[in-house]
C-alpha positions as a printed NumPy array, in Angstrom:
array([[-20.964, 114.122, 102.482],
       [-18.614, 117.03 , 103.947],
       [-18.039, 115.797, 106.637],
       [-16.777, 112.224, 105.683],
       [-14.852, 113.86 , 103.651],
       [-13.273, 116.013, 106.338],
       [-12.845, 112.859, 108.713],
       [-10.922, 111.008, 105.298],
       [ -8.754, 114.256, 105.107],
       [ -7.787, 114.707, 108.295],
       [ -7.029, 110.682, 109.183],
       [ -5.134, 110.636, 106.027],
       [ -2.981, 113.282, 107.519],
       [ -2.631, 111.253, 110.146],
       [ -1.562, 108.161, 108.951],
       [  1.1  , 110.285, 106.34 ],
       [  4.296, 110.042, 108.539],
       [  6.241, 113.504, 108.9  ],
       [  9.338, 114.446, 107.054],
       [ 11.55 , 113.534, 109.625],
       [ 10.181, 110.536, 110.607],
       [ 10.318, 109.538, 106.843],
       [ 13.799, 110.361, 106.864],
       [ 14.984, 108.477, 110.066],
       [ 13.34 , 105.221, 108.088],
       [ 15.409, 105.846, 105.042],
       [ 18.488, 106.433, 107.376],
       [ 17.501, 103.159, 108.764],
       [ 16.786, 101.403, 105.552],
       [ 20.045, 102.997, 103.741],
       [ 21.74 , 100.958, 107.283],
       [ 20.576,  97.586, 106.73 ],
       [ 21.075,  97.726, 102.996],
       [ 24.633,  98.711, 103.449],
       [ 25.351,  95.482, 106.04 ],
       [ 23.83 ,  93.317, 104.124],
       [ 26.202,  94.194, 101.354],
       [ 29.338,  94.187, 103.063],
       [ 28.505,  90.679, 104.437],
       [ 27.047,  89.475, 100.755],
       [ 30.885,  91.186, 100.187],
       [ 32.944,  88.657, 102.784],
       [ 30.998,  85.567, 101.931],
       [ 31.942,  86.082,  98.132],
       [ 35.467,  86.937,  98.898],
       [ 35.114,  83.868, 101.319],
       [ 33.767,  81.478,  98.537],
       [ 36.787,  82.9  ,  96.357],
       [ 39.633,  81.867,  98.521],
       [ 38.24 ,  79.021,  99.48 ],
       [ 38.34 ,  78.027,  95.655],
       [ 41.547,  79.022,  95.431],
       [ 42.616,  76.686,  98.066]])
């Protein structure tokens, strides 16, 4: 049973990414949130003058 649990320890370490890995994929995530707005932003303004047209 020990040493199962070792192996389960020590591949779970494995998998768990680092701290600075974690933090390049939030820097990454934060990125594509952040375009995604500004064009959500243009299409609306977009759609507004368009209306106002």
């Amino acid at each position: 049973m020990r040493p199962i649990k070792r192996m389960l320890g020590r591949a779970k370490k494995a998998l768990t990414p680092s701290a600075k890995t974690r933090e390049h994929v939030e820097w990454a995530f934060a990125g594509i949130v952040a375009l995604l707005g500004t064009i959500v932003a243009v299409e609306v303004l977009a759609a507004i003058a368009a209306v106002m047209m």
